[in-house]
Amino acid sequence: MSIAEMARAASGTTRGGAAERAAGARPAIRWLLLAVGLTAALAMPWVMYPPIAFDIACFALLAVSVDLLLGYTGLLSFGHAAFWGTAAYTATLVSLQTGAPFPLAVLAGMVAAAVLSVPIGYLAVKRTGIYFAMVTLAFAQMIFFLANQWRSVTGGENGLVGPARELFNMDLSDPFFFYYAGLPFILLGLLAAWRVVRSPFGRVLVAIRDNPSRARALGYPVHQYKLGVFVISASLAGLAGGLFAISHGFASLQEVYWTTSGKAVMIVVLGGMGTLWGSVIGAYLVVQLEYFLSDAGFEEIGIVTGSIFVLVVLLFRRGIWGTARHTLEKLQRRRE
Amino acid sequence: MPDSAEAADIPQAVLAAPAALTARGLAKQFRGFRAVDGVDLSVAEGSVHALVGPNGAGKTTLFNLLSGFIAPSAGQILLGDRDITGLAPEQIARLGVARSFQITNLFPMLTAREHVELALAGRAGQGFMFWRSDRLLIEHADRAEELLASVGLEHAATVPADTLPYGQKRALELALALALDPKVLLLDEPTAGMGAEDVDRTVELIGRVRAGRTVVLVEHNMNVVASLADRVTVLQLGQVLIEGEYAEVRDDPQVVAAYLGEPDAAH
């Protein structure tokens, strides 16, 4: 089974386009979900350690950016750490060197990620399947070695410590307050991803995922579309990475390491490819689990998360959100 | 819609017409096997040109060459006066050459109408609009339903294409190609696997949509060829065996030996 076929299977049966959605009763459920999600996002720092809450938000956006490629275009990027990490370093550097307010520093990181994604994407979209994954991984490893070697800029394995967080002379060093300062940018990123998925462009992406040669016969330049979504995806990953680094006041090699790319892919598959919501739920579960395990003094976190990942792939190919939706749809159909 | 008297006049008109699509010395070699071996083909503007030949004659490879899905090993392809050799399929599609596929080749997650809307949106240059809602595509719904109705799929607009019966999938293929409003229509076995009624409808439809277009047709059903084609090119082992009007070709001894020798296929 190819990656594109897996993504199609996970993202559901016939999604129904704009007309079908408008006719159906689904919008009510969608608004309800949105209300629940927003409430949860606003409530998180009250019920958990605020830095963890913001980590969840950042990884949710990173996973959503990976899902744009994996779930909606059928491209498995195993190199999103390159964009997340480049933005993390850039945002920290800009904020150190210029003292710019953090949104500008994050924006600079996002731009850096987008610029980097053009050549990488240009070369990667000529490949599909596992070869695409290998090309993205190879470039991400190059960025990792660059970050490791270029100590004068990145601090090597010591990392780069950023300045104190503030905005318009407001002290945001308390993670509780920074959460609410950073959350709007995460939500904007998620909104952008949603817009892309539910746009004519998004419709073409799914068509390309399901049948690239047919899309070409209809006159759609498949490589250009893939490059387009790759740059959008990298920008969102950059937005998430920049915010993550600012929130920690620190950019480290971990940000460009391949395990960060792997974690993002794992979150997407766990939550459900091609569902957006799944990535958000998956980010919550994975980040919480990792925090719980490390808090309990457990050293080999990767063994636990990796095993769960393998189980999900074997038992629930649709992931959490995909399986839930599939089950509900089946029940609904049976009632009809 | 040409009536039968006009239809009979087409061959004469066609002979004088310039070529809409030309292949010169076109060849494709797969690991030493020459699937298409030096084909010269001139498809007159406004004609229906059928490619026939036994299995393995190179018809589908020739189609893939003409539509850019594979690059030729040698030779040249002209669309009008324009050299389109080596262009990508999407570029050729945008220049006005639409193709259908022999093996049904659709988007499993889309309804029939969404298929056609997708094709229409591409022509309207809306495909890259990532900042707009996909409700934008609803503006094509009327045209899409019109096209679906023209291929007899008016009842199937909101049905997932995956669940359509085979004959209707073929009809949707045709609607998709028509949605591009092409100058040249390449139809790869449009009636393959259809029941008699669907075949008649498809023949009638092609007869209708050929107005103002050039149609190249790969077809095994000789009744379809007889009723539609102005010119017939017979391919064998990747080469042109003979070209002419259906009646001449049918009676040619070489053709009888190579292909129409099977009496069932001839009629």
Coordinates of C-alpha atoms in Angstrom, one line a residue:
Chain A
M1 CA 0.0 0.0 0.0
S2 CA 1.5 3.3 -1.0
I3 CA 1.6 6.4 1.2
A4 CA -1.0 8.1 -0.9
E5 CA -3.4 5.2 -0.6
M6 CA -2.8 5.0 3.2
A7 CA -3.6 8.7 3.4
R8 CA -6.7 8.3 1.4
A9 CA -7.9 5.4 3.5
A10 CA -7.2 7.4 6.7
S11 CA -8.9 10.6 5.6
G12 CA -12.2 8.9 5.2
T13 CA -14.6 7.8 2.6
T14 CA -16.1 10.3 0.2
R15 CA -15.4 13.6 1.9
G16 CA -18.1 15.4 0.0
G17 CA -17.2 18.7 -1.6
A18 CA -18.6 22.2 -0.9
A19 CA -22.0 21.6 -2.2
E20 CA -22.5 18.3 -0.4
R21 CA -21.2 19.8 2.8
A22 CA -23.5 22.8 2.6
A23 CA -26.5 20.5 2.1
G24 CA -25.6 18.2 4.9
A25 CA -26.3 18.6 8.6
R26 CA -22.5 18.5 9.4
P27 CA -21.9 22.3 9.9
A28 CA -23.6 22.2 13.3
I29 CA -21.2 19.5 14.5
R30 CA -18.2 21.4 13.0
W31 CA -19.1 24.6 15.0
L32 CA -19.5 22.6 18.1
L33 CA -16.1 20.9 17.7
L34 CA -14.6 24.3 17.0
A35 CA -16.1 25.7 20.2
V36 CA -14.9 22.8 22.2
G37 CA -11.4 23.0 20.7
L38 CA -11.1 26.7 21.4
T39 CA -12.4 26.3 25.0
A40 CA -9.8 23.6 25.5
A41 CA -7.1 25.7 24.1
L42 CA -8.0 28.6 26.3
A43 CA -8.3 26.4 29.4
M44 CA -5.1 24.4 29.0
P45 CA -2.7 26.6 31.0
W46 CA -5.1 26.6 33.9
V47 CA -5.2 22.8 34.2
M48 CA -1.6 21.9 33.3
Y49 CA 1.9 23.2 33.4
P50 CA 1.8 26.2 31.0
P51 CA 5.0 25.5 29.1
I52 CA 3.7 22.0 28.3
A53 CA 0.4 23.6 27.1
F54 CA 2.4 25.8 24.7
D55 CA 4.5 22.8 23.6
I56 CA 1.2 21.0 22.7
A57 CA 0.1 24.0 20.7
C58 CA 3.4 24.3 18.8
F59 CA 3.5 20.6 18.0
A60 CA -0.1 20.6 16.9
L61 CA 0.7 23.3 14.3
L62 CA 3.9 21.4 13.3
A63 CA 1.9 18.2 12.9
V64 CA -0.9 20.0 10.9
S65 CA 1.8 21.3 8.6
V66 CA 3.1 17.8 8.0
D67 CA -0.5 16.6 7.5
L68 CA -1.0 19.1 4.7
L69 CA 1.6 17.0 2.8
L70 CA 1.0 13.6 4.2
G71 CA -2.8 13.5 4.5
Y72 CA -3.8 15.9 1.8
T73 CA -1.1 15.4 -0.8
G74 CA 0.2 11.9 -0.1
L75 CA 3.7 13.1 0.5
L76 CA 5.6 11.9 3.6
S77 CA 8.0 14.6 4.7
F78 CA 10.6 13.2 7.0
G79 CA 12.5 16.5 7.2
H80 CA 10.2 19.0 8.7
A81 CA 12.7 19.5 11.6
A82 CA 14.7 21.5 9.0
F83 CA 12.0 24.1 8.8
W84 CA 11.0 24.0 12.5
G85 CA 14.6 24.2 13.5
T86 CA 15.7 26.9 11.0
A87 CA 12.9 29.0 12.2
A88 CA 13.8 28.3 15.8
Y89 CA 17.4 29.5 15.3
T90 CA 16.4 32.4 13.1
A91 CA 13.7 33.7 15.5
T92 CA 16.1 33.4 18.5
L93 CA 18.9 35.1 16.6
V94 CA 16.7 38.0 15.3
S95 CA 15.3 38.5 18.8
L96 CA 18.9 38.5 20.3
Q97 CA 20.5 40.7 17.7
T98 CA 17.7 43.3 17.1
G99 CA 15.6 43.0 20.2
A100 CA 12.6 42.9 17.9
P101 CA 9.2 42.1 19.5
F102 CA 8.7 38.4 19.4
P103 CA 6.0 38.3 16.7
L104 CA 8.5 39.9 14.3
A105 CA 11.2 37.4 15.3
V106 CA 8.9 34.6 14.7
L107 CA 7.9 36.0 11.4
A108 CA 11.5 36.2 10.4
G109 CA 11.9 32.5 11.3
M110 CA 8.8 31.7 9.3
V111 CA 10.3 33.5 6.3
A112 CA 13.6 31.7 6.7
A113 CA 11.8 28.4 6.7
A114 CA 9.8 29.3 3.6
V115 CA 12.9 30.4 1.7
L116 CA 14.7 27.2 2.7
S117 CA 11.8 25.1 1.6
V118 CA 11.9 26.3 -2.0
P119 CA 15.1 24.6 -3.2
I120 CA 14.4 21.5 -1.0
G121 CA 10.8 21.3 -2.2
Y122 CA 11.9 21.8 -5.8
L123 CA 14.1 18.8 -5.7
A124 CA 11.9 16.7 -3.4
V125 CA 8.6 16.9 -5.3
K126 CA 10.2 15.2 -8.3
R127 CA 10.1 12.1 -6.2
T128 CA 7.2 10.2 -4.7
G129 CA 6.7 7.7 -1.9
I130 CA 9.6 6.6 0.1
Y131 CA 12.1 8.5 -2.2
F132 CA 10.4 11.8 -1.3
A133 CA 10.8 10.9 2.4
M134 CA 14.4 10.1 1.9
V135 CA 15.2 13.4 0.0
T136 CA 13.5 15.5 2.7
L137 CA 15.4 13.5 5.4
A138 CA 18.7 14.0 3.7
F139 CA 18.3 17.7 3.4
A140 CA 17.1 17.9 7.0
Q141 CA 20.3 16.0 8.1
M142 CA 22.4 18.5 6.1
I143 CA 20.7 21.4 8.1
F144 CA 21.5 19.5 11.3
F145 CA 25.2 19.1 10.5
L146 CA 25.3 22.7 9.4
A147 CA 23.8 23.8 12.7
N148 CA 26.2 21.5 14.6
Q149 CA 29.3 22.9 12.8
W150 CA 28.4 26.5 12.6
R151 CA 29.0 27.1 16.3
S152 CA 29.6 30.9 16.0
V153 CA 26.0 31.3 15.0
T154 CA 24.1 28.4 16.5
G155 CA 26.2 27.7 19.6
G156 CA 26.7 24.1 18.5
E157 CA 25.6 21.6 21.1
N158 CA 25.3 24.4 23.7
G159 CA 22.4 25.9 21.7
L160 CA 21.4 29.5 21.6
V161 CA 19.9 31.3 24.6
G162 CA 17.4 33.9 23.7
P163 CA 16.5 37.2 25.4
A164 CA 13.8 37.6 27.9
R165 CA 10.3 37.5 26.4
E166 CA 8.5 40.8 26.3
L167 CA 6.1 42.6 24.1
F168 CA 5.5 46.4 24.2
N169 CA 7.3 46.5 27.6
M170 CA 4.9 43.8 28.9
D171 CA 6.8 41.1 30.7
L172 CA 5.9 37.7 29.2
S173 CA 8.6 35.7 30.9
D174 CA 5.9 33.9 32.9
P175 CA 4.9 31.0 30.6
F176 CA 1.3 31.4 31.7
F177 CA 1.1 34.8 30.1
F178 CA 3.3 33.9 27.1
Y179 CA 0.9 31.1 26.3
Y180 CA -1.9 33.6 25.7
A181 CA 0.5 35.9 23.8
G182 CA 1.6 33.1 21.5
L183 CA -1.7 31.2 21.1
P184 CA -3.3 33.6 18.6
F185 CA -0.4 32.9 16.2
I186 CA -0.8 29.2 16.5
L187 CA -4.5 29.6 15.9
L188 CA -3.8 31.7 12.8
G189 CA -1.5 29.0 11.5
L190 CA -4.2 26.4 12.1
L191 CA -6.8 28.6 10.4
A192 CA -4.4 29.0 7.4
A193 CA -4.1 25.2 7.1
W194 CA -7.8 24.8 7.3
R195 CA -8.3 27.4 4.6
V196 CA -5.8 25.7 2.3
V197 CA -7.4 22.3 2.8
R198 CA -10.9 23.7 2.1
S199 CA -9.9 25.7 -0.9
P200 CA -9.9 25.0 -4.7
F201 CA -6.1 24.4 -4.2
G202 CA -6.8 21.9 -1.5
R203 CA -9.3 20.1 -3.7
V204 CA -6.6 19.8 -6.4
L205 CA -4.1 18.5 -3.9
V206 CA -6.5 15.7 -2.9
A207 CA -7.0 15.0 -6.6
I208 CA -3.3 14.8 -7.1
R209 CA -2.9 12.5 -4.1
D210 CA -5.5 10.1 -5.4
N211 CA -4.7 10.2 -9.1
P212 CA -1.7 12.3 -10.2
S213 CA -1.8 11.3 -13.9
R214 CA -5.5 12.1 -14.2
A215 CA -4.8 15.5 -12.6
R216 CA -2.1 16.1 -15.2
A217 CA -4.5 15.1 -18.0
L218 CA -6.9 17.8 -16.7
G219 CA -4.1 20.3 -17.1
Y220 CA -2.9 20.6 -13.5
P221 CA 0.9 21.0 -13.2
V222 CA 1.4 18.5 -10.4
H223 CA 4.9 19.4 -9.5
Q224 CA 4.0 23.1 -9.1
Y225 CA 1.1 22.2 -6.8
K226 CA 3.3 20.0 -4.7
L227 CA 5.9 22.7 -4.4
G228 CA 3.2 25.2 -3.5
V229 CA 1.9 23.1 -0.7
F230 CA 5.4 22.2 0.4
V231 CA 6.3 25.9 0.9
I232 CA 3.0 26.6 2.7
S233 CA 3.6 23.6 4.9
A234 CA 7.2 24.6 5.7
S235 CA 6.1 28.1 6.5
L236 CA 3.6 26.8 9.1
A237 CA 6.2 24.5 10.5
G238 CA 8.5 27.5 10.7
L239 CA 5.8 29.5 12.5
A240 CA 5.5 26.7 15.0
G241 CA 9.2 26.3 15.5
G242 CA 9.8 30.0 15.9
L243 CA 7.2 30.2 18.6
F244 CA 8.5 27.1 20.3
A245 CA 12.0 28.5 20.5
I246 CA 10.8 31.9 21.8
S247 CA 8.6 30.2 24.4
H248 CA 11.6 28.2 25.7
G249 CA 13.9 31.2 25.3
F250 CA 16.3 28.6 23.7
A251 CA 17.1 27.1 20.3
S252 CA 18.9 23.8 20.4
L253 CA 20.2 21.1 18.1
Q254 CA 17.1 19.0 19.1
E255 CA 15.1 21.4 17.0
V256 CA 16.8 20.3 13.7
Y257 CA 17.4 16.7 14.8
W258 CA 15.6 14.0 12.8
T259 CA 13.6 12.8 15.9
T260 CA 11.7 16.1 15.7
S261 CA 10.6 15.2 12.1
G262 CA 9.7 11.7 13.3
K263 CA 7.7 13.0 16.2
A264 CA 5.6 15.2 13.9
V265 CA 4.9 12.3 11.5
M266 CA 4.1 10.1 14.5
I267 CA 1.6 12.7 15.8
V268 CA -0.1 12.9 12.4
V269 CA -0.4 9.1 12.0
L270 CA -1.5 8.6 15.6
G271 CA -4.2 11.3 15.3
G272 CA -5.3 10.4 11.8
M273 CA -3.9 11.5 8.4
G274 CA -5.9 14.0 6.5
T275 CA -8.1 15.1 9.4
L276 CA -6.4 18.3 10.9
W277 CA -8.2 17.7 14.1
G278 CA -6.4 14.4 14.5
S279 CA -3.0 16.2 14.5
V280 CA -4.2 18.5 17.3
I281 CA -5.4 15.6 19.4
G282 CA -2.3 13.6 18.6
A283 CA -0.1 16.5 19.6
Y284 CA -1.9 16.7 23.0
L285 CA -1.5 12.9 23.6
V286 CA 2.2 12.6 22.5
V287 CA 3.5 15.7 24.3
Q288 CA 1.5 14.9 27.4
L289 CA 2.8 11.3 27.4
E290 CA 6.4 12.3 26.9
Y291 CA 6.1 14.8 29.7
F292 CA 4.5 12.2 31.9
L293 CA 7.2 9.6 31.2
S294 CA 10.1 12.0 31.7
D295 CA 8.5 13.4 34.9
A296 CA 8.3 9.8 36.1
G297 CA 12.0 9.5 35.5
F298 CA 11.6 7.1 32.6
E299 CA 14.6 7.3 30.3
E300 CA 13.6 5.5 27.1
I301 CA 10.6 7.5 26.1
G302 CA 11.1 6.6 22.5
I303 CA 10.4 2.9 23.2
V304 CA 7.0 3.7 24.6
T305 CA 5.9 6.3 22.0
G306 CA 7.4 4.1 19.2
S307 CA 5.5 1.0 20.4
I308 CA 2.3 3.0 20.5
F309 CA 3.0 4.2 17.0
V310 CA 3.5 0.7 15.7
L311 CA 0.3 -0.5 17.4
V312 CA -1.7 2.3 15.9
V313 CA -0.3 1.7 12.4
L314 CA -1.1 -2.0 12.7
L315 CA -4.5 -1.8 14.4
F316 CA -6.0 1.6 13.6
R317 CA -4.7 2.7 10.3
R318 CA -7.0 5.7 10.2
G319 CA -5.6 7.0 13.5
I320 CA -7.7 8.2 16.5
W321 CA -9.7 10.9 14.7
G322 CA -10.1 8.9 11.5
T323 CA -11.2 5.8 13.3
A324 CA -13.7 7.8 15.4
R325 CA -15.2 9.5 12.4
H326 CA -15.3 6.3 10.4
T327 CA -17.2 4.5 13.2
L328 CA -19.6 7.4 13.6
E329 CA -20.3 7.5 9.9
K330 CA -20.9 3.8 9.9
L331 CA -23.4 4.0 12.7
Q332 CA -25.1 6.9 11.0
R333 CA -25.4 5.0 7.8
R334 CA -26.8 2.0 9.6
R335 CA -29.5 4.2 11.2
E336 CA -30.4 5.5 7.8
Chain B
M1 CA -25.2 18.2 -35.0
P2 CA -24.4 17.0 -38.5
D3 CA -27.1 15.0 -40.1
S4 CA -26.3 12.0 -42.2
A5 CA -26.0 13.8 -45.5
E6 CA -23.5 16.3 -44.0
A7 CA -21.7 13.5 -42.3
A8 CA -21.1 11.8 -45.7
D9 CA -19.6 15.0 -47.0
I10 CA -17.0 15.3 -44.3
P11 CA -14.2 13.1 -45.8
Q12 CA -13.9 15.5 -48.8
A13 CA -13.9 18.5 -46.6
V14 CA -11.4 16.9 -44.4
L15 CA -8.9 16.0 -47.0
A16 CA -8.5 19.6 -47.8
A17 CA -8.3 20.7 -44.2
P18 CA -4.9 21.3 -42.5
A19 CA -3.6 18.9 -40.0
A20 CA -4.7 19.4 -36.4
L21 CA -2.2 16.8 -35.1
T22 CA 0.8 15.4 -36.9
A23 CA 3.3 12.7 -35.9
R24 CA 6.5 12.4 -37.8
G25 CA 8.6 9.3 -37.5
L26 CA 7.4 8.9 -34.0
A27 CA 9.0 6.0 -32.1
K28 CA 9.1 4.7 -28.6
Q29 CA 11.4 2.0 -27.5
F30 CA 11.0 0.1 -24.2
R31 CA 14.2 -1.9 -23.3
G32 CA 14.8 -2.9 -26.9
F33 CA 11.1 -3.4 -27.7
R34 CA 9.8 -1.0 -30.2
A35 CA 6.2 -0.3 -29.1
V36 CA 5.8 2.5 -31.6
D37 CA 8.2 2.2 -34.5
G38 CA 8.3 5.2 -36.8
V39 CA 4.7 6.3 -37.1
D40 CA 3.7 9.0 -39.5
L41 CA 0.2 10.3 -38.8
S42 CA -1.7 13.3 -40.0
V43 CA -5.0 14.0 -38.4
A44 CA -7.0 16.5 -40.4
E45 CA -8.7 19.3 -38.6
G46 CA -12.3 18.6 -37.9
S47 CA -12.0 14.9 -38.7
V48 CA -12.7 11.8 -36.6
H49 CA -9.6 9.6 -37.0
A50 CA -9.6 6.1 -35.7
L51 CA -6.6 4.1 -34.7
V52 CA -7.2 0.4 -34.9
G53 CA -5.1 -2.7 -34.8
P54 CA -4.6 -5.9 -32.8
N55 CA -3.6 -5.9 -29.2
G56 CA 0.0 -4.9 -28.8
A57 CA -0.1 -2.8 -32.0
G58 CA 1.0 0.3 -30.1
K59 CA -2.2 2.2 -30.1
T60 CA -2.2 3.1 -26.4
T61 CA 1.6 3.9 -26.5
L62 CA 0.9 6.2 -29.4
F63 CA -1.8 7.9 -27.3
N64 CA 0.5 8.3 -24.4
L65 CA 3.1 9.8 -26.8
L66 CA 0.6 12.2 -28.3
S67 CA -0.7 13.3 -24.9
G68 CA 2.8 13.7 -23.4
F69 CA 2.5 10.9 -20.8
I70 CA 5.6 9.3 -22.2
A71 CA 8.4 11.0 -24.1
P72 CA 9.2 9.7 -27.6
S73 CA 12.6 8.0 -28.3
A74 CA 12.5 9.7 -31.7
G75 CA 10.2 11.7 -33.9
Q76 CA 8.2 14.8 -33.6
I77 CA 4.6 15.7 -32.7
L78 CA 2.9 18.9 -34.0
L79 CA -0.3 20.4 -32.8
G80 CA -1.2 22.6 -35.7
D81 CA 2.1 24.2 -36.5
R82 CA 3.4 24.0 -33.0
D83 CA 6.0 21.5 -32.0
I84 CA 4.7 19.8 -28.8
T85 CA 7.3 17.0 -28.7
G86 CA 8.5 16.5 -25.1
L87 CA 5.9 18.8 -23.5
A88 CA 4.4 17.6 -20.2
P89 CA 0.9 16.2 -20.2
E90 CA -0.5 19.2 -18.4
Q91 CA 1.0 21.6 -20.9
I92 CA -0.4 19.6 -23.8
A93 CA -3.8 19.5 -22.0
R94 CA -3.7 23.3 -21.6
L95 CA -2.9 23.7 -25.3
G96 CA -6.3 22.1 -26.0
V97 CA -5.6 18.4 -26.3
A98 CA -7.8 16.4 -23.9
R99 CA -7.6 12.7 -23.4
S100 CA -9.6 10.0 -21.9
F101 CA -8.1 6.8 -20.5
Q102 CA -8.7 3.3 -21.5
I103 CA -8.6 2.0 -18.0
T104 CA -11.1 4.0 -16.0
N105 CA -9.0 6.6 -14.2
L106 CA -11.0 8.7 -11.8
F107 CA -10.8 10.3 -8.4
P108 CA -12.3 7.8 -5.9
M109 CA -13.2 10.4 -3.3
L110 CA -15.1 12.8 -5.5
T111 CA -18.6 12.8 -6.8
A112 CA -19.3 12.9 -10.5
R113 CA -20.1 16.6 -10.4
E114 CA -17.0 17.4 -8.4
H115 CA -14.9 15.7 -11.1
V116 CA -16.3 18.0 -13.7
E117 CA -16.1 21.0 -11.4
L118 CA -12.4 20.2 -10.9
A119 CA -11.8 20.1 -14.6
L120 CA -13.7 23.4 -15.1
A121 CA -11.9 25.1 -12.2
G122 CA -8.5 24.2 -13.8
R123 CA -9.5 25.8 -17.0
A124 CA -10.8 28.9 -15.2
G125 CA -7.3 29.2 -13.5
Q126 CA -8.7 28.7 -10.0
G127 CA -6.6 25.8 -9.0
F128 CA -4.0 27.7 -7.2
M129 CA -6.4 29.8 -5.1
F130 CA -5.5 28.5 -1.7
W131 CA -6.9 31.5 0.0
R132 CA -10.5 31.1 -1.3
S133 CA -13.2 28.7 -0.1
D134 CA -13.8 25.7 -2.2
R135 CA -17.4 26.8 -2.4
L136 CA -16.0 28.9 -5.2
L137 CA -16.3 25.7 -7.3
I138 CA -20.1 25.7 -7.0
E139 CA -20.1 28.4 -9.6
H140 CA -19.3 25.6 -12.1
A141 CA -22.1 23.4 -10.9
D142 CA -24.5 24.4 -13.6
R143 CA -22.0 23.8 -16.4
A144 CA -21.0 20.6 -14.7
E145 CA -24.5 19.3 -14.6
E146 CA -25.0 20.2 -18.2
L147 CA -21.9 18.2 -19.2
L148 CA -23.0 15.3 -17.0
A149 CA -26.4 15.4 -18.7
S150 CA -24.8 15.3 -22.1
V151 CA -23.2 12.0 -21.3
G152 CA -26.4 10.6 -19.7
L153 CA -25.2 11.1 -16.1
E154 CA -27.7 13.7 -14.9
H155 CA -28.9 11.4 -12.2
A156 CA -25.4 10.7 -10.9
A157 CA -24.2 14.2 -10.1
T158 CA -23.9 13.6 -6.3
V159 CA -22.9 10.0 -6.5
P160 CA -19.3 9.1 -5.6
A161 CA -17.6 8.2 -8.8
D162 CA -16.2 5.1 -7.1
T163 CA -19.7 3.6 -6.8
L164 CA -20.8 4.2 -10.4
P165 CA -21.3 1.2 -12.7
Y166 CA -18.6 0.6 -15.3
G167 CA -20.4 2.1 -18.2
Q168 CA -21.1 5.3 -16.3
K169 CA -17.5 5.6 -15.3
R170 CA -16.6 5.6 -19.0
A171 CA -19.2 8.2 -19.6
L172 CA -17.8 10.3 -16.8
E173 CA -14.3 10.0 -18.5
L174 CA -15.8 11.5 -21.6
A175 CA -17.5 14.3 -19.6
L176 CA -14.2 15.2 -18.0
A177 CA -12.4 15.4 -21.4
L178 CA -15.3 17.5 -22.7
A179 CA -15.1 19.8 -19.7
L180 CA -11.7 21.0 -21.0
D181 CA -13.4 22.1 -24.2
P182 CA -10.5 20.7 -26.2
K183 CA -9.6 21.4 -29.8
V184 CA -8.3 17.8 -30.1
L185 CA -10.0 15.0 -28.2
L186 CA -8.1 11.8 -27.8
L187 CA -10.4 9.0 -26.8
D188 CA -8.9 5.7 -25.7
E189 CA -11.5 3.0 -26.3
P190 CA -14.5 5.1 -25.2
T191 CA -16.9 2.2 -25.6
A192 CA -14.8 -0.6 -24.0
G193 CA -16.8 -2.8 -21.8
M194 CA -20.1 -0.9 -22.5
G195 CA -23.4 -2.6 -23.2
A196 CA -25.0 -2.1 -26.6
E197 CA -27.3 0.7 -25.4
D198 CA -24.4 2.7 -23.8
V199 CA -22.3 2.1 -27.0
D200 CA -25.1 3.7 -29.1
R201 CA -25.4 6.6 -26.8
T202 CA -21.6 7.1 -26.8
V203 CA -21.5 7.0 -30.6
E204 CA -24.3 9.5 -30.8
L205 CA -22.5 11.7 -28.2
I206 CA -19.2 11.6 -30.0
G207 CA -21.0 12.4 -33.2
R208 CA -22.4 15.5 -31.5
V209 CA -19.3 16.8 -29.7
R210 CA -17.0 16.4 -32.8
A211 CA -18.5 19.6 -34.2
G212 CA -15.6 22.1 -34.2
R213 CA -13.2 19.5 -32.9
T214 CA -10.8 16.9 -34.1
V215 CA -11.2 13.5 -32.6
V216 CA -8.6 10.7 -32.4
L217 CA -10.1 7.5 -31.4
V218 CA -8.7 4.1 -30.4
E219 CA -11.4 1.6 -30.9
H220 CA -11.9 -2.1 -31.1
N221 CA -15.6 -2.0 -31.9
M222 CA -15.6 -1.9 -35.8
N223 CA -19.3 -0.8 -35.8
V224 CA -18.2 2.3 -33.9
V225 CA -15.3 2.9 -36.2
A226 CA -17.6 2.5 -39.2
S227 CA -20.2 4.9 -38.0
L228 CA -17.8 7.6 -36.7
A229 CA -14.4 7.6 -38.4
D230 CA -13.6 9.7 -41.5
R231 CA -10.1 8.1 -41.6
V232 CA -8.8 4.9 -40.2
T233 CA -5.2 4.1 -39.5
V234 CA -4.4 0.5 -39.0
L235 CA -1.4 -0.2 -36.7
Q236 CA 0.5 -3.4 -36.5
L237 CA 3.6 -4.0 -34.4
G238 CA 4.1 -0.3 -33.8
Q239 CA 4.0 0.6 -37.5
V240 CA 1.3 2.0 -39.8
L241 CA 0.0 -0.9 -41.9
I242 CA -2.4 1.2 -44.0
E243 CA -4.4 4.4 -43.8
G244 CA -7.6 5.3 -45.6
E245 CA -11.4 5.5 -45.3
Y246 CA -13.1 2.7 -43.4
A247 CA -14.3 0.9 -46.5
E248 CA -10.9 0.8 -48.2
V249 CA -9.2 -0.3 -45.1
R250 CA -11.6 -3.0 -44.3
D251 CA -11.2 -4.6 -47.7
D252 CA -7.4 -4.4 -47.8
P253 CA -6.0 -7.9 -47.8
Q254 CA -3.1 -7.0 -45.5
V255 CA -5.6 -5.7 -42.9
V256 CA -7.8 -8.7 -43.3
A257 CA -4.8 -10.9 -42.6
A258 CA -3.5 -8.9 -39.7
Y259 CA -6.6 -8.0 -37.9
L260 CA -10.0 -8.2 -39.5
G261 CA -9.2 -11.8 -40.4
E262 CA -11.3 -12.6 -37.3
P263 CA -14.7 -12.4 -38.9
D264 CA -16.4 -11.4 -35.7
A265 CA -14.2 -8.3 -35.3
A266 CA -15.0 -7.1 -38.8
H267 CA -18.7 -6.7 -38.2

